[in-house]
Each structure stands twice: as C-alpha cells, then as structure tokens.
Coordinates of N, CA, C and O in Angstrom, one line a residue:
F11 N 0.8 -1.2 0.0 CA 0.0 0.0 0.0 C 0.9 1.3 0.0 O 0.6 2.2 -0.7
D12 N 1.9 1.2 0.8 CA 2.8 2.4 0.9 C 3.4 2.7 -0.5 O 3.6 3.9 -0.9
A13 N 3.9 1.7 -1.1 CA 4.6 1.9 -2.4 C 3.6 2.4 -3.5 O 3.9 3.3 -4.3
A14 N 2.4 1.9 -3.5 CA 1.3 2.3 -4.4 C 1.0 3.8 -4.1 O 0.8 4.6 -5.0
R15 N 0.8 4.1 -2.8 CA 0.5 5.5 -2.5 C 1.6 6.4 -2.9 O 1.4 7.5 -3.5
A16 N 2.9 6.0 -2.7 CA 4.0 6.9 -3.1 C 4.0 7.1 -4.6 O 4.3 8.2 -5.0
F17 N 3.8 6.0 -5.3 CA 3.7 6.2 -6.8 C 2.6 7.1 -7.2 O 2.9 8.1 -8.0
L18 N 1.4 7.0 -6.7 CA 0.3 7.9 -7.1 C 0.6 9.3 -6.7 O 0.3 10.2 -7.4
A19 N 1.1 9.5 -5.5 CA 1.5 10.8 -5.0 C 2.5 11.5 -5.9 O 2.6 12.7 -5.9
S20 N 3.4 10.7 -6.5 CA 4.4 11.3 -7.3 C 4.0 11.8 -8.7 O 4.7 12.5 -9.4
L21 N 2.8 11.4 -9.1 CA 2.2 11.8 -10.4 C 1.8 13.2 -10.4 O 1.5 13.8 -9.3
P22 N 1.8 13.9 -11.6 CA 1.3 15.3 -11.6 C -0.2 15.3 -11.0 O -0.8 14.3 -11.0
P23 N -0.6 16.5 -10.6 CA -2.0 16.6 -10.1 C -3.0 16.0 -11.0 O -3.0 16.2 -12.2
H24 N -3.8 15.2 -10.4 CA -4.8 14.4 -11.2 C -6.0 14.1 -10.3 O -5.9 14.2 -9.1
T25 N -7.1 13.6 -10.9 CA -8.2 13.1 -10.2 C -8.1 11.6 -10.2 O -8.0 11.0 -11.3
L26 N -8.1 11.0 -9.1 CA -8.0 9.5 -8.9 C -9.4 9.0 -8.4 O -9.7 9.4 -7.3
V27 N -10.0 8.3 -9.2 CA -11.3 7.6 -8.7 C -10.9 6.2 -8.5 O -10.5 5.5 -9.4
A28 N -11.1 5.7 -7.3 CA -10.6 4.3 -7.0 C -11.6 3.6 -6.1 O -12.3 4.2 -5.3
T29 N -11.7 2.3 -6.2 CA -12.5 1.5 -5.3 C -11.6 0.2 -4.9 O -10.8 -0.2 -5.8
P30 N -11.7 -0.2 -3.7 CA -10.9 -1.4 -3.3 C -11.4 -2.7 -4.1 O -12.5 -2.8 -4.5
G31 N -10.5 -3.6 -4.1 CA -10.8 -4.9 -4.7 C -10.4 -6.0 -3.7 O -10.0 -5.7 -2.5
N32 N -10.6 -7.3 -4.1 CA -10.3 -8.4 -3.2 C -8.9 -8.4 -2.7 O -8.7 -8.9 -1.5
H33 N -7.9 -8.0 -3.4 CA -6.5 -8.0 -2.9 C -6.2 -6.9 -1.9 O -5.1 -6.9 -1.3
D34 N -7.2 -6.0 -1.7 CA -7.0 -4.9 -0.7 C -7.5 -5.4 0.7 O -7.4 -4.7 1.6
I35 N -8.1 -6.6 0.7 CA -8.5 -7.2 2.0 C -7.5 -8.1 2.6 O -6.9 -8.9 1.8
P36 N -7.2 -8.0 3.9 CA -6.2 -8.9 4.4 C -6.6 -10.4 4.2 O -7.8 -10.7 4.5
L37 N -5.7 -11.2 3.8 CA -6.0 -12.6 3.5 C -5.8 -13.5 4.8 O -6.7 -14.3 5.1
H38 N -4.7 -13.3 5.4 CA -4.3 -14.2 6.5 C -4.6 -13.6 7.9 O -4.7 -14.4 8.8
N39 N -4.7 -12.3 8.0 CA -5.1 -11.7 9.3 C -6.6 -11.6 9.4 O -7.2 -10.7 9.0
L40 N -7.2 -12.7 10.0 CA -8.6 -12.8 10.0 C -9.3 -11.8 10.8 O -10.4 -11.3 10.5
L41 N -8.6 -11.4 11.9 CA -9.2 -10.3 12.7 C -9.4 -9.0 11.9 O -10.5 -8.4 11.9
A42 N -8.3 -8.6 11.3 CA -8.4 -7.4 10.4 C -9.3 -7.6 9.2 O -10.1 -6.7 8.8
R43 N -9.3 -8.8 8.7 CA -10.2 -9.1 7.5 C -11.6 -8.9 7.8 O -12.4 -8.4 7.0
F44 N -12.1 -9.3 9.0 CA -13.5 -9.2 9.4 C -13.9 -7.9 10.1 O -15.0 -7.4 10.0
L45 N -12.9 -7.3 10.9 CA -13.3 -6.1 11.7 C -13.0 -4.8 10.9 O -13.7 -3.8 11.2
A46 N -11.9 -4.8 10.1 CA -11.6 -3.6 9.4 C -11.0 -4.0 8.0 O -9.8 -3.7 7.8
P47 N -11.8 -4.6 7.2 CA -11.2 -5.1 5.9 C -10.6 -4.1 5.0 O -9.7 -4.4 4.2
F48 N -11.0 -2.9 5.0 CA -10.5 -1.8 4.1 C -9.7 -0.8 4.8 O -9.4 0.3 4.2
A49 N -9.2 -1.1 6.0 CA -8.4 -0.1 6.8 C -7.1 0.3 6.1 O -6.8 1.5 6.0
E50 N -6.4 -0.7 5.5 CA -5.1 -0.4 4.8 C -5.4 0.4 3.5 O -4.7 1.4 3.2
F51 N -6.4 0.1 2.8 CA -6.8 0.8 1.6 C -7.1 2.3 2.0 O -6.6 3.2 1.4
S52 N -7.9 2.4 3.0 CA -8.3 3.8 3.5 C -7.1 4.6 3.9 O -6.9 5.7 3.6
R53 N -6.2 3.9 4.7 CA -5.1 4.6 5.3 C -4.2 5.1 4.1 O -3.7 6.2 4.1
A54 N -4.0 4.3 3.1 CA -3.1 4.6 2.0 C -3.7 5.6 1.0 O -3.0 6.4 0.5
F55 N -5.0 5.5 0.8 CA -5.5 6.2 -0.4 C -6.6 7.3 -0.1 O -7.0 8.0 -0.9
D56 N -7.1 7.3 1.2 CA -8.3 8.2 1.4 C -7.9 9.7 1.1 O -8.8 10.4 0.7
T57 N -6.7 10.1 1.3 CA -6.4 11.5 0.9 C -6.0 11.7 -0.5 O -5.9 12.8 -1.0
L58 N -5.9 10.6 -1.3 CA -5.5 10.7 -2.7 C -6.7 10.5 -3.6 O -6.6 10.8 -4.8
H59 N -7.7 9.8 -3.2 CA -8.8 9.5 -4.2 C -10.2 10.0 -3.7 O -10.4 10.4 -2.6
T60 N -11.1 9.9 -4.6 CA -12.5 10.2 -4.4 C -13.3 9.0 -4.9 O -13.0 8.5 -6.0
P61 N -14.4 8.6 -4.2 CA -15.2 7.6 -4.8 C -16.2 8.1 -5.8 O -16.8 7.3 -6.5
R62 N -16.3 9.4 -5.9 CA -17.2 10.1 -6.9 C -16.5 11.3 -7.6 O -15.7 12.0 -6.9
F63 N -16.8 11.5 -8.8 CA -16.2 12.6 -9.6 C -17.3 13.1 -10.6 O -18.0 12.3 -11.2
Y64 N -17.3 14.4 -10.7 CA -18.2 15.0 -11.7 C -17.5 16.3 -12.1 O -17.2 17.2 -11.3
N65 N -17.4 16.5 -13.4 CA -16.7 17.7 -14.0 C -17.6 18.5 -14.8 O -17.1 19.4 -15.6
G66 N -18.9 18.3 -14.7 CA -19.8 19.1 -15.5 C -20.3 18.4 -16.8 O -21.3 18.7 -17.3
S67 N -19.6 17.3 -17.2 CA -20.0 16.5 -18.3 C -19.9 15.0 -18.1 O -20.7 14.3 -18.6
V68 N -18.9 14.6 -17.3 CA -18.7 13.2 -17.0 C -18.8 13.0 -15.5 O -18.2 13.7 -14.7
A69 N -19.7 12.0 -15.1 CA -19.8 11.6 -13.7 C -19.3 10.2 -13.6 O -19.7 9.3 -14.3
I70 N -18.4 10.0 -12.6 CA -17.9 8.7 -12.4 C -18.1 8.4 -10.9 O -17.8 9.2 -10.0
T71 N -18.7 7.2 -10.6 CA -18.9 6.8 -9.2 C -18.4 5.3 -9.1 O -18.2 4.6 -10.1
T72 N -18.1 5.0 -7.9 CA -17.6 3.6 -7.6 C -18.5 2.8 -6.8 O -19.3 3.4 -6.0
L73 N -18.5 1.5 -6.9 CA -19.3 0.6 -6.1 C -18.3 -0.5 -5.6 O -17.7 -1.2 -6.4
N74 N -18.2 -0.5 -4.3 CA -17.3 -1.4 -3.7 C -17.9 -2.8 -3.7 O -18.9 -3.0 -2.9
T75 N -17.4 -3.7 -4.5 CA -18.0 -5.1 -4.6 C -17.1 -6.1 -3.8 O -17.5 -7.3 -3.8
A76 N -16.0 -5.7 -3.2 CA -15.2 -6.6 -2.5 C -15.9 -7.1 -1.2 O -16.6 -6.3 -0.6
T77 N -15.8 -8.4 -0.9 CA -16.5 -9.0 0.2 C -15.5 -9.7 1.1 O -14.9 -10.7 0.6
P78 N -15.3 -9.3 2.3 CA -14.3 -9.9 3.2 C -14.4 -11.4 3.4 O -13.5 -12.1 3.5
W79 N -15.7 -11.8 3.6 CA -15.9 -13.2 3.9 C -15.8 -14.2 2.7 O -15.7 -15.3 2.9
L80 N -15.8 -13.6 1.5 CA -15.6 -14.4 0.3 C -14.3 -14.3 -0.3 O -13.9 -15.1 -1.2
H81 N -13.6 -13.2 0.0 CA -12.3 -12.8 -0.5 C -12.2 -12.7 -2.0 O -12.1 -11.6 -2.6
R82 N -12.3 -13.7 -2.8 CA -12.2 -13.6 -4.2 C -13.5 -13.2 -4.9 O -13.4 -12.4 -5.9
H83 N -14.6 -13.6 -4.5 CA -15.9 -13.3 -5.1 C -16.5 -12.1 -4.5 O -16.4 -11.9 -3.3
G84 N -17.2 -11.3 -5.3 CA -17.7 -10.1 -4.9 C -19.3 -10.2 -4.7 O -19.9 -11.1 -5.2
R85 N -19.8 -9.1 -4.2 CA -21.2 -9.0 -4.0 C -21.6 -7.5 -4.2 O -20.8 -6.6 -3.9
I86 N -22.8 -7.3 -4.6 CA -23.3 -5.9 -4.7 C -24.2 -5.7 -3.5 O -25.2 -6.5 -3.2
R87 N -23.8 -4.8 -2.6 CA -24.6 -4.5 -1.4 C -25.7 -3.6 -1.8 O -25.5 -2.5 -2.4
P88 N -27.0 -4.0 -1.6 CA -28.1 -3.2 -2.0 C -28.1 -1.7 -1.5 O -28.4 -0.8 -2.3
H89 N -27.7 -1.5 -0.3 CA -27.7 -0.1 0.2 C -26.6 0.7 -0.5 O -26.8 1.9 -0.7
A90 N -25.5 0.1 -0.9 CA -24.4 0.8 -1.6 C -24.9 1.2 -3.0 O -24.7 2.3 -3.5
L91 N -25.6 0.2 -3.7 CA -26.1 0.5 -5.0 C -27.2 1.6 -5.0 O -27.2 2.5 -5.8
E92 N -28.0 1.6 -3.9 CA -29.0 2.6 -3.8 C -28.4 4.0 -3.6 O -28.9 5.0 -4.2
A93 N -27.3 4.1 -2.8 CA -26.6 5.3 -2.6 C -26.1 5.9 -3.9 O -26.2 7.1 -4.2
E94 N -25.5 5.0 -4.7 CA -24.9 5.5 -6.0 C -26.0 5.9 -7.0 O -25.9 6.8 -7.7
L95 N -27.1 5.1 -7.0 CA -28.2 5.5 -7.9 C -28.8 6.8 -7.5 O -29.1 7.6 -8.4
A96 N -28.9 7.1 -6.2 CA -29.4 8.4 -5.7 C -28.5 9.5 -6.2 O -28.9 10.6 -6.6
W97 N -27.2 9.3 -6.0 CA -26.2 10.3 -6.5 C -26.3 10.6 -8.0 O -26.3 11.7 -8.4
L98 N -26.4 9.5 -8.7 CA -26.5 9.7 -10.2 C -27.8 10.4 -10.6 O -27.8 11.1 -11.6
A99 N -28.9 10.1 -9.9 CA -30.2 10.7 -10.2 C -30.2 12.2 -10.1 O -31.0 12.8 -10.8
Q100 N -29.4 12.8 -9.2 CA -29.4 14.2 -9.1 C -28.6 15.0 -10.1 O -28.5 16.2 -10.1
L101 N -27.9 14.2 -11.0 CA -27.1 14.9 -12.0 C -27.9 15.4 -13.2 O -29.0 14.8 -13.5
P102 N -27.4 16.4 -13.9 CA -28.1 16.8 -15.1 C -28.3 15.7 -16.1 O -27.4 14.8 -16.2
A103 N -29.3 15.8 -16.9 CA -29.6 14.8 -17.9 C -28.4 14.6 -18.9 O -28.2 13.5 -19.4
H104 N -27.7 15.7 -19.3 CA -26.6 15.6 -20.3 C -25.4 14.9 -19.8 O -24.5 14.5 -20.6
A105 N -25.2 14.6 -18.5 CA -24.0 14.0 -17.9 C -23.8 12.6 -18.4 O -24.8 11.8 -18.4
T106 N -22.6 12.3 -18.8 CA -22.3 10.9 -19.1 C -22.0 10.2 -17.7 O -21.3 10.7 -16.9
R107 N -22.7 9.1 -17.5 CA -22.6 8.4 -16.2 C -21.8 7.1 -16.3 O -22.2 6.3 -17.2
V108 N -20.8 7.0 -15.5 CA -20.0 5.8 -15.5 C -19.9 5.2 -14.0 O -19.7 6.0 -13.1
L109 N -20.0 3.9 -13.9 CA -19.9 3.3 -12.7 C -18.7 2.3 -12.7 O -18.5 1.6 -13.7
V110 N -17.8 2.4 -11.7 CA -16.6 1.6 -11.7 C -16.7 0.6 -10.5 O -17.1 1.0 -9.4
A111 N -16.4 -0.7 -10.8 CA -16.4 -1.7 -9.7 C -15.2 -2.6 -10.0 O -14.7 -2.7 -11.1
H112 N -14.9 -3.4 -9.0 CA -13.7 -4.3 -9.1 C -14.2 -5.6 -9.8 O -13.5 -6.0 -10.7
H113 N -15.3 -6.2 -9.4 CA -15.7 -7.4 -9.9 C -16.6 -7.2 -11.1 O -17.3 -6.3 -11.3
P114 N -16.5 -8.2 -12.1 CA -17.2 -8.0 -13.4 C -18.7 -8.2 -13.3 O -19.2 -9.0 -12.6
F115 N -19.4 -7.4 -14.1 CA -20.8 -7.5 -14.2 C -21.2 -8.4 -15.4 O -22.3 -8.9 -15.5
A116 N -20.3 -8.7 -16.3 CA -20.5 -9.6 -17.4 C -19.1 -10.2 -17.8 O -18.1 -9.5 -17.7
V117 N -19.1 -11.4 -18.1 CA -17.9 -12.1 -18.6 C -18.2 -12.8 -19.9 O -19.3 -13.1 -20.2
H118 N -17.1 -13.0 -20.6 CA -17.3 -13.7 -22.0 C -16.8 -15.1 -22.0 O -17.1 -15.8 -22.9
R119 N -15.9 -15.4 -21.1 CA -15.3 -16.8 -21.1 C -15.9 -17.6 -20.0 O -16.0 -17.1 -18.8
L120 N -16.2 -18.8 -20.2 CA -16.8 -19.7 -19.2 C -16.0 -19.8 -17.9 O -16.5 -19.7 -16.8
H121 N -14.6 -19.8 -18.1 CA -13.8 -20.0 -16.9 C -13.7 -18.7 -16.1 O -13.3 -18.7 -14.9
D122 N -14.2 -17.6 -16.6 CA -14.3 -16.3 -15.8 C -15.6 -16.2 -15.1 O -15.8 -15.3 -14.2
Y123 N -16.6 -17.1 -15.4 CA -17.9 -16.9 -14.8 C -17.9 -16.9 -13.3 O -18.7 -16.1 -12.7
P124 N -17.1 -17.6 -12.6 CA -17.1 -17.5 -11.1 C -16.8 -16.1 -10.6 O -17.2 -15.8 -9.5
S125 N -16.1 -15.3 -11.4 CA -15.8 -14.0 -11.0 C -16.9 -13.0 -11.1 O -16.9 -11.9 -10.5
Q126 N -17.9 -13.3 -12.0 CA -19.0 -12.4 -12.2 C -19.8 -12.2 -11.0 O -20.1 -13.2 -10.3
L127 N -20.3 -11.0 -10.8 CA -21.2 -10.7 -9.6 C -22.5 -11.5 -9.8 O -23.1 -11.4 -10.9
P128 N -22.9 -12.3 -8.8 CA -24.1 -13.1 -8.9 C -25.3 -12.3 -9.1 O -26.3 -12.7 -9.7
D129 N -25.4 -11.1 -8.6 CA -26.5 -10.2 -8.7 C -26.4 -9.2 -9.8 O -27.1 -8.2 -9.9
A130 N -25.5 -9.4 -10.7 CA -25.2 -8.4 -11.8 C -26.4 -8.2 -12.7 O -26.7 -7.0 -13.1
P131 N -27.1 -9.2 -13.2 CA -28.2 -8.9 -14.1 C -29.3 -7.9 -13.6 O -29.6 -7.0 -14.3
A132 N -29.7 -8.1 -12.3 CA -30.6 -7.2 -11.7 C -30.0 -5.8 -11.6 O -30.7 -4.8 -11.8
A133 N -28.8 -5.7 -11.2 CA -28.1 -4.4 -11.0 C -27.9 -3.7 -12.3 O -28.1 -2.5 -12.4
L134 N -27.6 -4.5 -13.4 CA -27.5 -3.8 -14.7 C -28.8 -3.2 -15.1 O -28.8 -2.1 -15.7
S135 N -29.9 -3.9 -14.9 CA -31.2 -3.4 -15.2 C -31.5 -2.1 -14.5 O -31.9 -1.1 -15.1
R136 N -31.1 -2.0 -13.2 CA -31.3 -0.8 -12.4 C -30.4 0.3 -12.9 O -30.8 1.4 -13.0
L137 N -29.2 0.0 -13.2 CA -28.2 1.0 -13.7 C -28.7 1.6 -15.0 O -28.6 2.8 -15.2
A138 N -29.1 0.7 -15.9 CA -29.6 1.2 -17.2 C -30.8 2.1 -17.0 O -30.9 3.1 -17.7
A139 N -31.7 1.7 -16.2 CA -32.9 2.5 -15.9 C -32.5 3.9 -15.3 O -33.2 4.9 -15.5
A140 N -31.4 3.9 -14.6 CA -31.0 5.2 -14.0 C -30.1 6.0 -15.0 O -29.7 7.1 -14.6
G141 N -30.0 5.5 -16.2 CA -29.3 6.3 -17.2 C -27.8 6.2 -17.2 O -27.0 7.0 -17.8
V142 N -27.2 5.1 -16.6 CA -25.8 4.9 -16.6 C -25.4 4.5 -18.0 O -26.0 3.7 -18.7
D143 N -24.3 5.1 -18.5 CA -23.9 4.9 -19.9 C -22.8 3.8 -20.0 O -22.8 3.1 -21.0
E144 N -22.0 3.6 -18.9 CA -20.9 2.6 -19.0 C -20.6 2.1 -17.6 O -20.6 2.8 -16.6
V145 N -20.4 0.8 -17.5 CA -19.9 0.1 -16.3 C -18.5 -0.4 -16.6 O -18.3 -1.1 -17.6
L146 N -17.6 0.0 -15.8 CA -16.2 -0.5 -15.9 C -15.9 -1.4 -14.8 O -16.1 -1.1 -13.6
A147 N -15.3 -2.5 -15.1 CA -14.9 -3.5 -14.0 C -13.7 -4.3 -14.4 O -13.3 -4.3 -15.6
G148 N -13.1 -5.0 -13.5 CA -12.0 -5.8 -13.8 C -12.2 -7.2 -13.2 O -13.3 -7.7 -13.3
M149 N -11.1 -7.7 -12.7 CA -11.1 -9.0 -11.9 C -11.2 -10.3 -12.8 O -11.0 -11.3 -12.2
A150 N -11.5 -10.2 -14.1 CA -11.5 -11.5 -14.8 C -10.2 -12.1 -14.7 O -9.2 -11.6 -15.1
A151 N -10.2 -13.3 -14.2 CA -8.9 -14.0 -13.9 C -8.3 -14.7 -15.1 O -8.2 -16.0 -15.1
S152 N -8.0 -14.0 -16.2 CA -7.5 -14.6 -17.4 C -6.1 -14.0 -17.7 O -5.8 -13.0 -17.2
F153 N -5.4 -14.8 -18.5 CA -4.1 -14.3 -18.9 C -4.3 -13.5 -20.2 O -5.2 -13.8 -21.0
G154 N -3.5 -12.5 -20.4 CA -3.6 -11.7 -21.6 C -4.0 -10.3 -21.2 O -4.3 -10.0 -20.0
F155 N -4.0 -9.4 -22.2 CA -4.3 -8.0 -21.9 C -5.4 -7.6 -22.9 O -5.6 -8.1 -24.0
G156 N -6.2 -6.6 -22.5 CA -7.2 -6.1 -23.3 C -8.5 -5.8 -22.6 O -8.5 -5.8 -21.3
R157 N -9.6 -5.7 -23.3 CA -10.9 -5.5 -22.6 C -11.9 -6.1 -23.5 O -11.7 -6.4 -24.7
S158 N -13.0 -6.4 -22.9 CA -14.2 -7.0 -23.6 C -15.4 -6.1 -23.3 O -15.6 -5.7 -22.2
D159 N -16.1 -5.8 -24.3 CA -17.2 -4.9 -24.2 C -18.5 -5.7 -24.5 O -18.4 -6.6 -25.4
T160 N -19.6 -5.4 -23.9 CA -20.8 -6.0 -24.2 C -21.9 -5.0 -23.9 O -21.6 -4.0 -23.2
V161 N -23.0 -5.1 -24.5 CA -24.1 -4.2 -24.2 C -25.2 -5.0 -23.5 O -25.7 -6.0 -24.0
R162 N -25.6 -4.5 -22.4 CA -26.7 -5.1 -21.6 C -27.7 -4.1 -21.2 O -27.3 -3.0 -20.7
D163 N -28.9 -4.3 -21.5 CA -30.0 -3.3 -21.1 C -29.7 -1.9 -21.6 O -30.0 -0.9 -20.9
G164 N -29.0 -1.8 -22.8 CA -28.7 -0.5 -23.3 C -27.5 0.2 -22.8 O -27.3 1.4 -23.2
L165 N -26.8 -0.4 -21.9 CA -25.5 0.3 -21.4 C -24.3 -0.6 -21.7 O -24.4 -1.8 -21.9
T166 N -23.2 0.1 -21.9 CA -22.0 -0.6 -22.2 C -21.3 -1.2 -21.0 O -21.1 -0.4 -20.0
V167 N -21.0 -2.4 -21.0 CA -20.3 -3.1 -19.8 C -18.9 -3.4 -20.3 O -18.8 -4.2 -21.2
V168 N -17.9 -2.8 -19.7 CA -16.5 -3.0 -20.1 C -15.9 -3.9 -19.1 O -15.9 -3.6 -17.9
G169 N -15.3 -5.0 -19.5 CA -14.6 -5.9 -18.6 C -13.1 -6.0 -18.9 O -12.7 -6.0 -20.0
D170 N -12.4 -6.1 -17.8 CA -10.9 -6.3 -18.0 C -10.6 -7.7 -18.3 O -11.2 -8.6 -17.7
T171 N -9.7 -8.0 -19.2 CA -9.3 -9.3 -19.5 C -7.9 -9.6 -19.0 O -7.1 -10.3 -19.6
G172 N -7.5 -8.9 -17.9 CA -6.2 -9.2 -17.3 C -5.3 -8.0 -17.3 O -4.3 -8.1 -16.6
G173 N -5.5 -7.0 -18.1 CA -4.5 -6.0 -18.2 C -4.8 -4.6 -17.6 O -4.0 -3.7 -17.6
G174 N -6.0 -4.5 -17.0 CA -6.4 -3.2 -16.4 C -7.1 -2.3 -17.4 O -7.0 -2.5 -18.6
I175 N -7.9 -1.4 -16.9 CA -8.7 -0.5 -17.7 C -8.4 0.9 -17.4 O -8.2 1.3 -16.3
G176 N -8.3 1.7 -18.4 CA -8.1 3.1 -18.2 C -9.3 3.9 -18.7 O -10.1 3.4 -19.4
L177 N -9.3 5.2 -18.4 CA -10.4 6.0 -18.8 C -9.9 7.0 -19.9 O -10.2 8.2 -19.8
G178 N -9.1 6.6 -20.8 CA -8.5 7.5 -21.8 C -9.5 8.2 -22.7 O -9.2 9.1 -23.4
R179 N -10.7 7.7 -22.7 CA -11.8 8.2 -23.6 C -12.2 9.6 -23.2 O -12.6 10.4 -24.0
W180 N -12.1 9.9 -21.9 CA -12.6 11.2 -21.5 C -11.5 12.0 -20.8 O -10.8 11.6 -20.0
P181 N -11.4 13.3 -21.2 CA -10.4 14.2 -20.5 C -11.0 14.6 -19.2 O -12.1 15.1 -19.2
L182 N -10.3 14.2 -18.1 CA -10.9 14.6 -16.8 C -10.2 15.8 -16.2 O -9.1 16.0 -16.2

C-alpha cells in the first residue's frame, strides 16, 4: 500500500477515482479481515482518491464489490447500489454516467464466470434505468491483456481481460 501510495502521489496533479478490490482485504489476518477489511486501503488512499467525480459533463462513481468473507468473489450490497443510484439521479440529464467496480458485471469466457457478480443482471437493469452509460470492471482471472465490451440493457459493460482498464476516452 505504501509503495502504491508513493507512486500515485508522485504523479502530476490528477483526479483519482478508486475502489478497493479483493486484494486490498487482508487474507491471513482474519481479525483485520473481518473487523476492518478496508483499513489499509483507506489509510493509504483516502487523501488521494475520491469515490465520486463530476466535472460538468462526466460523472464517475464507484461501487465497492469486494467482500471480506468471500475474498475472491464479490457482491453488490443493496444499500451501496441505492446510494450510487441516488447520487447519479441528481445529476443533469446531459451528464455521461460511469460506474466503476472491481468485480465484473459480465464475462465472456466460461472460466471467468465464477468472478462475475451473482446479482449483476438485476443491478445492470437498475443501472440502465438510471441512465448509466458505462460500467467499468476488472477482476476477470484470465491471462492476456485487453478489454471486452458487451451491451446489456442499453448500457456498455466493459470488462478487464487481465491488463487493467483506463479512462482514456474522457479528458478529466
């Protein structure tokens, strides 16, 4: 965490939108894993990142799908989804809406299916109804680099195929 924080702090001023993933949860320290699973992530990044960003045209929000008791597999917490939907609803109609999560909402390869959020179909329907334009996620446990796109319920779902995802499409 300290090395990642130092690297991000060394970059020119920028907006960092981040959400924790399963590797940010302690694996072997069970007390920390269940009592304060995101303490190290918060300690390292809370002063460097924001979970929400809006610049007048693009709105980006995060949804923490990491689950301490499952470690590798994620879940969508209903209260967290509701909070993000409420934030997105108050934005102007012209805003491009993007949701970022660690675990994938859609996968293309059968061996990646265990990584997909089990409640993704219902969440995607809700996100589409709320006017979300794009969902960005990672975690597909495949070798190789790139991304996979699919359209579900009228919104673009972008999944990482092992190499990470950037937001080069929008100047922030």
